C-alpha cells in the first residue's frame, strides 16, 4: 500500500505559503502541531496520496524540481525530519494508507500550493487566514465554582442567535477550520444547545465541548445519535461532598455529575476530564485519578493547579507547595502505569524568580503566543477577541460578527495592531523603551493574559511577567 499524510493533520495554503496544523488538537494522537511550509515543501507532502511509496515521491520530486535522485532524496528526508512540536516531526504524519479509514483521507492538489510568482513569502508568524477558533455561546453556568477564572459578570448583552452561529461556521469552514472549540460559560445552559451542536456536526465540523452540566441519560443518548464521540467533563473529586462544596450549588450535584460519567460510559461517548487542584480537593484527587484510570471510556484526564483569576481571584485557592509535592509523588506512581491517560501540569513556576540571567533564559524558551496570530475567540454577543481569558476587555476586541465578515475582522486595523504593535503607542512600563520590543512582540510574543494577571486590568501594555525586565507583580500560581 502507499503512504499518505495522516487525516489528523491538515495542509492548507496561507497566502503565498502553506501551513501544516492539527485539525483537532484536543482529540489528535499528535497533540497540537503547527508549522509554516514553503511551496516546495507543501507540494512534496501533497504527493503522498496513498498510492505512492517513498521512492515514488522522491522520483517525482526529482522531476518537478529538476534534481538528481540523490539530492531529491536528501530534500525529502530533510522535510520529513522537520519538527512540528516537542514530540513529533513531519515524518511522523506520513503513514500507510491501510492504517486509516478511507473516508477520512485528505488528498491535496499540488497545484494549490504554487504561489504567485510576483509575491514573496512573508516572514511573519501571523497566519494570513486563521486556522482555529473558540466559541463562547454563553457566560451562564450550571455551577458557581469557587476557583472559576471566567468573567461571568462582565457580560450583560444578548447572546448570539442560531443564524449568526451558522454563518460563522460557514465562514470558518471556508478558512479550513474544522473544529469548534466551545468554552464559556456552559453551552448546555442555552435552550438551543443541542441545535448548535447538531448543526456543527451536520456541517462536517467537530464540537469540542467542556461541561459541568449533569446531563441525563436521554440527553446523552441524543448527543450520541447526533454523532458526538467525545466530551470533556470537569470534575473536582471522587467524594461527592467535596464536589458540592467546590461548585457551590445545592447538595446532590456531586452524585449527579458522577452519574453523568457513568451514563457517558454506558452509551459509548468517550470522556476527557479536567480537575483543578485546590487545598480543598487535592487530598482526594489521587482517589479520583485512580478511579478515572480504571474507566475504559475515560481517554484522558488532566490535573491542574489553581492559578490566579483575573476576575474573581481568591488567595486561599492556591495549593501549598508541600501539598503539591505529596500529590505529585502519588500521581507519578499512577502515571507510570497509565502514561498516555493521565497528566499533571505541575506547579507553575514563579515568573519573578531568579536573577536576570535565569529569567532571560526562561523567557527565551517560553511558549509561542497564538493570540491574534493563529486563531480567534467569539464572545456570546458575536464580538471577537484574541484570547479566551481576556473576554470583554476593550483593548483586545478586534471586531463584531454582527457587522463584519470573519476575514474582515481578521484583517482589521485592531487585529493587525495587536499582532504588530507600535512601541510609540506604549504609554509607560518596561516595554516603552525596550530595545527588544520588536523581536519580543513579533517573535514568540507577549502573553497579554499573564500581563493582566500580574499587573492589573488597566495595564495590558505592561510586559509579560516572565520578561527579565518586568517588575514583580501579583502572585500567579
Short mmCIF file of C-alpha atoms in Angstrom, two decimals:
data_model
loop_
_atom_site.label_atom_id
_atom_site.label_comp_id
_atom_site.label_asym_id
_atom_site.label_seq_id
_atom_site.Cartn_x
_atom_site.Cartn_y
_atom_site.Cartn_z
CA UNK A 1 0.00 0.00 0.00
CA UNK A 2 1.03 3.63 -0.43
CA UNK A 3 1.81 6.41 2.00
CA UNK A 4 -0.42 9.34 2.95
CA UNK A 5 -0.49 12.30 5.33
CA UNK A 6 -2.42 11.41 8.48
CA UNK A 7 -6.00 12.74 8.45
CA UNK A 8 -5.37 14.20 11.92
CA UNK A 9 -3.20 16.78 10.12
CA UNK A 10 -4.21 19.35 7.54
CA UNK A 11 -2.11 21.22 4.97
CA UNK A 12 -3.62 24.48 3.76
CA UNK A 13 -2.43 27.35 1.57
CA UNK A 14 -1.87 30.51 3.59
CA UNK A 15 -1.40 33.36 1.20
CA UNK A 16 1.82 32.61 -0.67
CA UNK A 17 2.97 29.86 1.68
CA UNK A 18 1.26 26.94 3.41
CA UNK A 19 0.62 25.77 6.94
CA UNK A 20 0.54 22.29 8.45
CA UNK A 21 -1.61 22.04 11.57
CA UNK A 22 -3.66 19.72 13.78
CA UNK A 23 -7.29 19.62 12.71
CA UNK A 24 -8.45 18.90 16.25
CA UNK A 25 -5.56 19.14 18.74
CA UNK A 26 -7.78 18.11 21.65
CA UNK A 27 -8.54 14.69 20.19
CA UNK A 28 -5.46 14.25 17.99
CA UNK A 29 -2.96 11.48 18.71
CA UNK A 30 -0.28 14.03 17.83
CA UNK A 31 -1.44 16.85 20.11
CA UNK A 32 -1.10 20.45 18.97
CA UNK A 33 1.04 20.65 15.82
CA UNK A 34 1.79 23.66 13.64
CA UNK A 35 4.40 24.63 11.08
CA UNK A 36 4.75 27.00 8.17
CA UNK A 37 5.80 25.39 4.89
CA UNK A 38 7.30 26.89 1.78
CA UNK A 39 5.58 25.98 -1.51
CA UNK A 40 8.07 23.25 -2.43
CA UNK A 41 7.58 21.56 0.96
CA UNK A 42 3.78 21.68 0.67
CA UNK A 43 3.88 20.34 -2.89
CA UNK A 44 6.15 17.48 -1.78
CA UNK A 45 3.79 16.47 1.04
CA UNK A 46 0.80 16.62 -1.32
CA UNK A 47 2.45 13.83 -3.35
CA UNK A 48 1.82 11.36 -0.51
CA UNK A 49 -1.62 10.43 -1.84
CA UNK A 50 -2.00 6.84 -0.62
CA UNK A 51 -0.86 5.35 -3.93
CA UNK A 52 2.85 6.19 -3.84
CA UNK A 53 5.65 4.93 -1.61
CA UNK A 54 8.69 6.98 -0.56
CA UNK A 55 10.68 6.01 -3.66
CA UNK A 56 7.85 7.18 -5.92
CA UNK A 57 7.67 10.54 -4.17
CA UNK A 58 11.44 11.05 -4.42
CA UNK A 59 11.34 10.35 -8.15
CA UNK A 60 8.54 12.87 -8.70
CA UNK A 61 10.33 15.50 -6.58
CA UNK A 62 13.46 14.98 -8.69
CA UNK A 63 11.42 15.53 -11.86
CA UNK A 64 9.41 18.52 -10.60
CA UNK A 65 12.36 20.45 -9.20
CA UNK A 66 14.98 19.32 -11.72
CA UNK A 67 17.13 17.48 -9.15
CA UNK A 68 19.15 14.30 -9.32
CA UNK A 69 17.70 11.38 -7.35
CA UNK A 70 20.22 11.61 -4.54
CA UNK A 71 19.58 15.32 -3.97
CA UNK A 72 15.83 14.80 -4.15
CA UNK A 73 16.06 12.00 -1.58
CA UNK A 74 18.05 14.29 0.72
CA UNK A 75 15.47 17.07 0.34
CA UNK A 76 12.56 14.75 1.14
CA UNK A 77 14.37 13.31 4.17
CA UNK A 78 15.15 16.83 5.42
CA UNK A 79 11.48 17.80 5.08
CA UNK A 80 10.28 14.75 6.98
CA UNK A 81 12.79 15.50 9.76
CA UNK A 82 11.42 18.99 10.47
CA UNK A 83 9.91 19.31 13.98
CA UNK A 84 6.30 20.41 14.48
CA UNK A 85 6.18 20.22 18.27
CA UNK A 86 8.30 18.80 21.09
CA UNK A 87 7.45 15.20 20.23
CA UNK A 88 6.80 14.92 16.51
CA UNK A 89 8.41 15.61 13.15
CA UNK A 90 6.60 15.88 9.84
CA UNK A 91 7.69 12.32 9.10
CA UNK A 92 5.50 11.13 11.99
CA UNK A 93 2.45 12.06 9.94
CA UNK A 94 3.36 10.01 6.86
CA UNK A 95 1.54 6.73 7.41
CA UNK A 96 0.40 3.71 5.44
CA UNK A 97 -2.96 4.32 3.83
CA UNK A 98 -4.16 0.92 5.08
CA UNK A 99 -3.99 2.29 8.66
CA UNK A 100 -6.79 4.82 8.17
CA UNK A 101 -10.48 4.85 7.34
CA UNK A 102 -10.73 5.54 3.62
CA UNK A 103 -13.50 8.09 4.33
CA UNK A 104 -11.11 10.22 6.39
CA UNK A 105 -8.44 10.52 3.66
CA UNK A 106 -7.23 14.01 2.78
CA UNK A 107 -5.98 14.38 -0.78
CA UNK A 108 -4.23 17.55 -1.92
CA UNK A 109 -3.78 19.10 -5.33
CA UNK A 110 -0.08 20.06 -5.66
CA UNK A 111 -1.06 23.00 -7.88
CA UNK A 112 -2.96 24.56 -4.95
CA UNK A 113 0.37 25.33 -3.29
CA UNK A 114 2.00 27.10 -6.24
CA UNK A 115 2.28 30.79 -5.24
CA UNK A 116 2.01 33.86 -7.41
CA UNK A 117 5.49 34.30 -8.86
CA UNK A 118 5.34 38.05 -8.17
CA UNK A 119 4.83 37.56 -4.45
CA UNK A 120 7.44 36.96 -1.78
CA UNK A 121 6.92 34.53 1.10
CA UNK A 122 6.40 36.73 4.18
CA UNK A 123 8.49 36.30 7.29
CA UNK A 124 5.51 36.77 9.58
CA UNK A 125 4.41 34.43 12.37
CA UNK A 126 0.80 35.51 11.85
CA UNK A 127 -1.36 33.39 9.59
CA UNK A 128 -2.90 35.17 6.63
CA UNK A 129 -6.04 33.12 7.30
CA UNK A 130 -6.96 31.88 10.82
CA UNK A 131 -6.75 28.14 11.46
CA UNK A 132 -8.53 27.76 14.82
CA UNK A 133 -11.38 29.25 16.80
CA UNK A 134 -13.01 29.23 20.22
CA UNK A 135 -16.70 29.99 20.61
CA UNK A 136 -18.27 31.16 23.87
CA UNK A 137 -22.01 30.65 23.34
CA UNK A 138 -22.88 31.89 26.83
CA UNK A 139 -21.35 33.03 30.10
CA UNK A 140 -24.08 31.28 32.10
CA UNK A 141 -23.13 28.20 34.14
CA UNK A 142 -24.95 25.46 35.99
CA UNK A 143 -22.37 25.70 38.77
CA UNK A 144 -20.71 28.54 40.67
CA UNK A 145 -17.22 27.11 41.12
CA UNK A 146 -15.12 28.71 43.81
CA UNK A 147 -11.99 28.54 41.63
CA UNK A 148 -13.62 29.79 38.39
CA UNK A 149 -11.49 32.01 36.15
CA UNK A 150 -14.26 33.17 33.79
CA UNK A 151 -15.55 36.74 33.59
CA UNK A 152 -19.13 35.66 34.20
CA UNK A 153 -20.23 39.08 35.43
CA UNK A 154 -18.71 41.00 32.53
CA UNK A 155 -21.39 40.08 30.00
CA UNK A 156 -24.72 41.91 30.02
CA UNK A 157 -25.67 41.71 26.36
CA UNK A 158 -27.82 39.45 24.21
CA UNK A 159 -26.40 36.05 23.26
CA UNK A 160 -25.86 35.47 19.54
CA UNK A 161 -28.61 33.62 17.70
CA UNK A 162 -28.52 30.43 15.65
CA UNK A 163 -28.35 32.21 12.24
CA UNK A 164 -25.19 34.08 13.29
CA UNK A 165 -23.67 30.82 14.50
CA UNK A 166 -24.48 29.06 11.24
CA UNK A 167 -22.93 31.87 9.22
CA UNK A 168 -19.84 31.78 11.44
CA UNK A 169 -19.38 28.07 10.77
CA UNK A 170 -19.77 28.64 7.03
CA UNK A 171 -17.05 31.29 7.08
CA UNK A 172 -14.80 29.26 9.39
CA UNK A 173 -15.04 26.22 7.15
CA UNK A 174 -14.05 28.37 4.19
CA UNK A 175 -10.89 29.14 6.16
CA UNK A 176 -10.18 25.42 6.53
CA UNK A 177 -11.25 25.29 10.18
CA UNK A 178 -12.96 22.01 11.06
CA UNK A 179 -13.17 22.13 14.87
CA UNK A 180 -15.38 24.33 17.05
CA UNK A 181 -13.82 24.66 20.50
CA UNK A 182 -16.63 25.68 22.83
CA UNK A 183 -15.96 27.42 26.12
CA UNK A 184 -17.72 29.90 28.34
CA UNK A 185 -19.99 29.54 30.33
CA UNK A 186 -21.60 26.17 29.72
CA UNK A 187 -23.22 25.56 26.36
CA UNK A 188 -25.92 23.38 27.95
CA UNK A 189 -27.28 26.42 29.77
CA UNK A 190 -28.60 27.59 26.39
CA UNK A 191 -32.04 26.30 25.39
CA UNK A 192 -30.76 25.78 21.84
CA UNK A 193 -27.57 23.95 22.89
CA UNK A 194 -28.47 20.74 21.09
CA UNK A 195 -29.35 22.68 17.93
CA UNK A 196 -25.90 24.34 17.93
CA UNK A 197 -24.14 21.01 18.46
CA UNK A 198 -26.22 19.18 15.86
CA UNK A 199 -25.60 21.88 13.26
CA UNK A 200 -21.86 21.77 13.92
CA UNK A 201 -21.79 18.03 13.30
CA UNK A 202 -24.03 18.30 10.24
CA UNK A 203 -21.51 20.71 8.67
CA UNK A 204 -18.80 18.09 8.94
CA UNK A 205 -17.17 20.00 11.79
CA UNK A 206 -16.46 18.68 15.27
CA UNK A 207 -17.55 20.34 18.54
CA UNK A 208 -15.14 20.14 21.46
CA UNK A 209 -17.41 20.59 24.47
CA UNK A 210 -16.35 21.14 28.08
CA UNK A 211 -19.18 20.96 30.59
CA UNK A 212 -20.10 20.59 34.24
CA UNK A 213 -23.77 20.16 33.42
CA UNK A 214 -25.26 16.97 34.95
CA UNK A 215 -26.59 15.51 31.70
CA UNK A 216 -29.36 12.93 31.84
CA UNK A 217 -29.22 9.58 30.08
CA UNK A 218 -31.74 10.77 27.50
CA UNK A 219 -29.67 13.87 26.74
CA UNK A 220 -26.53 11.79 26.33
CA UNK A 221 -28.32 9.35 24.02
CA UNK A 222 -29.41 12.32 21.92
CA UNK A 223 -25.80 13.55 21.68
CA UNK A 224 -24.65 10.08 20.66
CA UNK A 225 -27.33 9.85 17.97
CA UNK A 226 -26.11 13.19 16.56
CA UNK A 227 -22.63 11.74 16.17
CA UNK A 228 -20.82 13.24 19.15
CA UNK A 229 -17.99 10.89 20.07
CA UNK A 230 -16.13 12.75 22.84
CA UNK A 231 -16.84 15.31 25.55
CA UNK A 232 -14.95 16.91 28.45
CA UNK A 233 -16.36 16.69 31.96
CA UNK A 234 -14.81 18.92 34.59
CA UNK A 235 -14.84 17.06 37.89
CA UNK A 236 -13.25 18.09 41.16
CA UNK A 237 -13.16 14.97 43.31
CA UNK A 238 -14.45 11.45 43.82
CA UNK A 239 -16.09 12.45 47.10
CA UNK A 240 -19.44 13.98 46.17
CA UNK A 241 -19.45 16.20 49.27
CA UNK A 242 -16.16 17.82 48.20
CA UNK A 243 -17.61 18.37 44.73
CA UNK A 244 -20.71 20.03 46.19
CA UNK A 245 -18.56 22.29 48.34
CA UNK A 246 -16.37 23.46 45.47
CA UNK A 247 -19.11 24.08 42.92
CA UNK A 248 -21.29 25.94 45.43
CA UNK A 249 -24.64 24.57 44.28
CA UNK A 250 -27.30 22.58 46.05
CA UNK A 251 -26.30 19.25 47.66
CA UNK A 252 -26.60 16.27 45.35
CA UNK A 253 -24.78 17.79 42.38
CA UNK A 254 -21.68 15.67 43.04
CA UNK A 255 -23.66 12.44 42.77
CA UNK A 256 -25.40 13.66 39.60
CA UNK A 257 -22.17 14.56 37.79
CA UNK A 258 -20.61 11.22 38.76
CA UNK A 259 -23.74 9.55 37.37
CA UNK A 260 -23.30 11.55 34.16
CA UNK A 261 -19.86 9.98 33.79
CA UNK A 262 -21.40 6.53 34.12
CA UNK A 263 -24.10 7.31 31.55
CA UNK A 264 -21.49 8.51 29.06
CA UNK A 265 -19.58 5.27 29.50
CA UNK A 266 -22.70 3.16 29.05
CA UNK A 267 -23.76 4.95 25.88
CA UNK A 268 -20.29 4.94 24.34
CA UNK A 269 -19.19 8.59 24.33
CA UNK A 270 -15.52 8.87 25.24
CA UNK A 271 -14.67 11.30 28.02
CA UNK A 272 -11.84 13.69 28.77
CA UNK A 273 -11.76 15.04 32.32
CA UNK A 274 -10.25 18.14 33.85
CA UNK A 275 -9.60 18.69 37.55
CA UNK A 276 -8.48 21.95 39.16
CA UNK A 277 -6.44 21.28 42.29
CA UNK A 278 -7.08 23.46 45.35
CA UNK A 279 -6.39 22.90 49.05
CA UNK A 280 -9.97 21.65 49.34
CA UNK A 281 -9.75 18.73 46.91
CA UNK A 282 -6.08 17.90 46.36
CA UNK A 283 -6.07 15.17 49.04
CA UNK A 284 -8.97 13.39 47.36
CA UNK A 285 -7.60 13.96 43.86
CA UNK A 286 -5.44 10.82 43.96
CA UNK A 287 -8.55 8.73 44.64
CA UNK A 288 -10.16 10.42 41.66
CA UNK A 289 -7.11 9.71 39.47
CA UNK A 290 -7.15 6.03 40.44
CA UNK A 291 -10.86 5.80 39.68
CA UNK A 292 -10.60 7.52 36.30
CA UNK A 293 -7.76 5.31 35.07
CA UNK A 294 -9.91 2.24 35.66
CA UNK A 295 -12.76 3.51 33.47
CA UNK A 296 -12.29 2.36 29.85
CA UNK A 297 -14.37 5.24 28.48
CA UNK A 298 -12.06 7.86 30.03
CA UNK A 299 -9.46 8.66 27.37
CA UNK A 300 -7.57 11.50 29.05
CA UNK A 301 -7.53 13.14 32.49
CA UNK A 302 -5.79 16.44 33.20
CA UNK A 303 -4.97 17.70 36.69
CA UNK A 304 -4.00 21.36 37.00
CA UNK A 305 -3.13 23.51 39.98
CA UNK A 306 -5.30 26.55 40.59
CA UNK A 307 -3.92 29.72 39.05
CA UNK A 308 -4.78 33.37 39.61
CA UNK A 309 -8.06 34.53 38.12
CA UNK A 310 -8.22 37.97 36.56
CA UNK A 311 -11.85 38.43 37.54
CA UNK A 312 -12.52 36.92 40.97
CA UNK A 313 -9.31 35.60 42.44
CA UNK A 314 -9.07 34.10 45.92
CA UNK A 315 -5.66 33.65 47.58
CA UNK A 316 -6.91 30.68 49.62
CA UNK A 317 -7.33 28.69 46.39
CA UNK A 318 -3.57 28.40 45.85
CA UNK A 319 -2.24 24.95 46.77
CA UNK A 320 0.65 24.98 49.28
CA UNK A 321 3.80 23.56 47.69
CA UNK A 322 4.01 20.72 50.21
CA UNK A 323 0.53 19.54 49.21
CA UNK A 324 1.54 19.61 45.56
CA UNK A 325 4.71 17.58 46.18
CA UNK A 326 2.76 14.91 48.08
CA UNK A 327 0.19 14.76 45.28
CA UNK A 328 2.88 14.55 42.60
CA UNK A 329 4.68 11.67 44.31
CA UNK A 330 1.47 9.64 44.43
CA UNK A 331 0.44 10.76 40.96
CA UNK A 332 3.72 9.66 39.38
CA UNK A 333 3.13 6.10 40.59
CA UNK A 334 -0.18 6.03 38.71
CA UNK A 335 1.33 7.82 35.72
CA UNK A 336 3.92 5.06 35.35
CA UNK A 337 1.09 2.57 34.82
CA UNK A 338 -1.08 4.81 32.59
CA UNK A 339 1.41 7.16 30.85
CA UNK A 340 -0.92 8.10 28.00
CA UNK A 341 -4.06 8.60 30.05
CA UNK A 342 -3.41 10.98 32.96
CA UNK A 343 -1.48 14.22 33.02
CA UNK A 344 -0.41 16.70 35.70
CA UNK A 345 0.75 20.13 34.62
CA UNK A 346 2.62 20.56 37.89
CA UNK A 347 3.30 23.71 39.83
CA UNK A 348 3.58 26.81 37.65
CA UNK A 349 6.99 28.35 38.26
CA UNK A 350 7.30 31.79 39.82
CA UNK A 351 7.86 34.13 36.84
CA UNK A 352 9.78 36.59 39.00
CA UNK A 353 12.19 34.03 40.43
CA UNK A 354 15.94 34.17 39.77
CA UNK A 355 18.44 36.76 38.62
CA UNK A 356 18.33 38.48 35.26
CA UNK A 357 20.32 35.74 33.52
CA UNK A 358 17.98 32.98 34.77
CA UNK A 359 14.87 34.93 33.80
CA UNK A 360 16.34 35.74 30.39
CA UNK A 361 16.95 32.05 29.72
CA UNK A 362 13.44 31.05 30.80
CA UNK A 363 11.87 33.86 28.80
CA UNK A 364 13.69 32.80 25.64
CA UNK A 365 12.12 29.34 25.99
CA UNK A 366 8.54 30.50 26.56
CA UNK A 367 5.67 29.12 24.50
CA UNK A 368 4.58 30.87 21.32
CA UNK A 369 1.56 33.13 21.88
CA UNK A 370 -1.13 32.37 19.30
CA UNK A 371 -3.40 35.31 20.20
CA UNK A 372 -4.34 37.22 17.03
CA UNK A 373 -1.83 35.13 15.11
CA UNK A 374 -3.44 31.73 14.55
CA UNK A 375 -6.96 31.88 15.91
CA UNK A 376 -9.73 34.00 17.35
CA UNK A 377 -12.42 33.87 20.05
CA UNK A 378 -16.12 34.59 19.50
CA UNK A 379 -17.85 36.13 22.51
CA UNK A 380 -21.51 35.42 23.42
CA UNK A 381 -22.73 38.61 21.73
CA UNK A 382 -20.85 37.96 18.46
CA UNK A 383 -17.92 40.26 19.11
CA UNK A 384 -14.48 38.78 18.51
CA UNK A 385 -11.42 38.89 20.76
CA UNK A 386 -7.98 37.29 20.61
CA UNK A 387 -7.80 35.17 23.79
CA UNK A 388 -10.47 33.34 25.75
CA UNK A 389 -9.42 34.66 29.16
CA UNK A 390 -9.38 38.30 28.04
CA UNK A 391 -13.14 38.14 27.46
CA UNK A 392 -14.69 41.61 27.16
CA UNK A 393 -11.57 43.74 27.69
CA UNK A 394 -11.91 46.58 25.19
CA UNK A 395 -8.20 46.61 24.36
CA UNK A 396 -8.49 43.21 22.69
CA UNK A 397 -11.82 43.33 20.82
CA UNK A 398 -10.94 43.11 17.11
CA UNK A 399 -14.38 43.10 15.51
CA UNK A 400 -18.05 42.16 15.55
CA UNK A 401 -19.63 39.35 13.54
CA UNK A 402 -22.95 41.21 13.65
CA UNK A 403 -21.39 43.85 11.41
CA UNK A 404 -18.34 42.30 9.72
CA UNK A 405 -17.26 39.12 7.98
CA UNK A 406 -14.74 36.85 9.66
CA UNK A 407 -11.95 37.78 7.24
CA UNK A 408 -12.74 41.49 7.61
CA UNK A 409 -12.24 41.06 11.35
CA UNK A 410 -9.05 39.03 10.91
CA UNK A 411 -7.57 41.76 8.70
CA UNK A 412 -8.99 44.67 10.73
CA UNK A 413 -6.74 47.52 11.89
CA UNK A 414 -7.20 46.45 15.53
CA UNK A 415 -6.21 42.85 14.80
CA UNK A 416 -3.13 43.99 12.90
CA UNK A 417 -2.24 46.46 15.64
CA UNK A 418 -2.25 43.68 18.25
CA UNK A 419 -0.25 41.36 16.01
CA UNK A 420 2.25 44.09 15.09
CA UNK A 421 2.14 46.58 17.98
CA UNK A 422 3.67 50.01 17.76
CA UNK A 423 6.13 50.83 20.53
CA UNK A 424 5.31 54.51 20.11
CA UNK A 425 1.80 53.83 21.45
CA UNK A 426 3.02 52.25 24.72
CA UNK A 427 2.35 54.92 27.40
CA UNK A 428 4.50 53.53 30.21
CA UNK A 429 6.07 50.39 31.66
CA UNK A 430 9.17 48.40 30.79
CA UNK A 431 8.16 47.84 27.15
CA UNK A 432 8.08 51.55 26.35
CA UNK A 433 11.82 51.98 25.80
CA UNK A 434 12.93 48.36 25.44
CA UNK A 435 15.37 47.73 22.59
CA UNK A 436 13.99 44.19 22.20
CA UNK A 437 10.40 45.35 21.69
CA UNK A 438 10.02 44.30 18.05
CA UNK A 439 11.79 40.96 18.45
CA UNK A 440 9.80 40.12 21.57
CA UNK A 441 6.35 41.10 20.34
CA UNK A 442 6.63 39.73 16.81
CA UNK A 443 8.62 36.65 17.76
CA UNK A 444 7.32 34.36 20.49
CA UNK A 445 5.04 37.14 21.65
CA UNK A 446 3.90 38.67 24.93
CA UNK A 447 1.18 36.90 26.92
CA UNK A 448 -1.49 39.54 27.45
CA UNK A 449 -3.37 37.30 29.88
CA UNK A 450 -0.41 36.80 32.21
CA UNK A 451 0.42 40.50 31.97
CA UNK A 452 -3.04 41.48 33.23
CA UNK A 453 -2.96 38.81 35.94
CA UNK A 454 0.32 40.25 37.18
CA UNK A 455 -0.24 43.99 36.89
CA UNK A 456 -3.97 44.56 36.69
CA UNK A 457 -6.75 45.05 34.17
CA UNK A 458 -5.68 48.61 33.37
CA UNK A 459 -2.11 47.71 32.37
CA UNK A 460 -2.48 45.49 29.31
CA UNK A 461 0.56 47.18 27.75
CA UNK A 462 2.94 46.16 30.55
CA UNK A 463 5.45 43.36 29.97
CA UNK A 464 4.98 39.65 30.23
CA UNK A 465 5.84 38.88 33.89
CA UNK A 466 8.39 36.29 32.71
CA UNK A 467 10.42 39.01 31.00
CA UNK A 468 13.67 39.73 32.90
CA UNK A 469 12.86 43.45 32.71
CA UNK A 470 9.37 43.01 34.18
CA UNK A 471 8.72 44.26 37.74
CA UNK A 472 7.43 41.93 40.44
CA UNK A 473 3.66 41.84 40.39
CA UNK A 474 0.85 39.64 41.70
CA UNK A 475 1.41 36.02 42.54
CA UNK A 476 0.32 33.95 39.53
CA UNK A 477 0.11 30.40 40.96
#
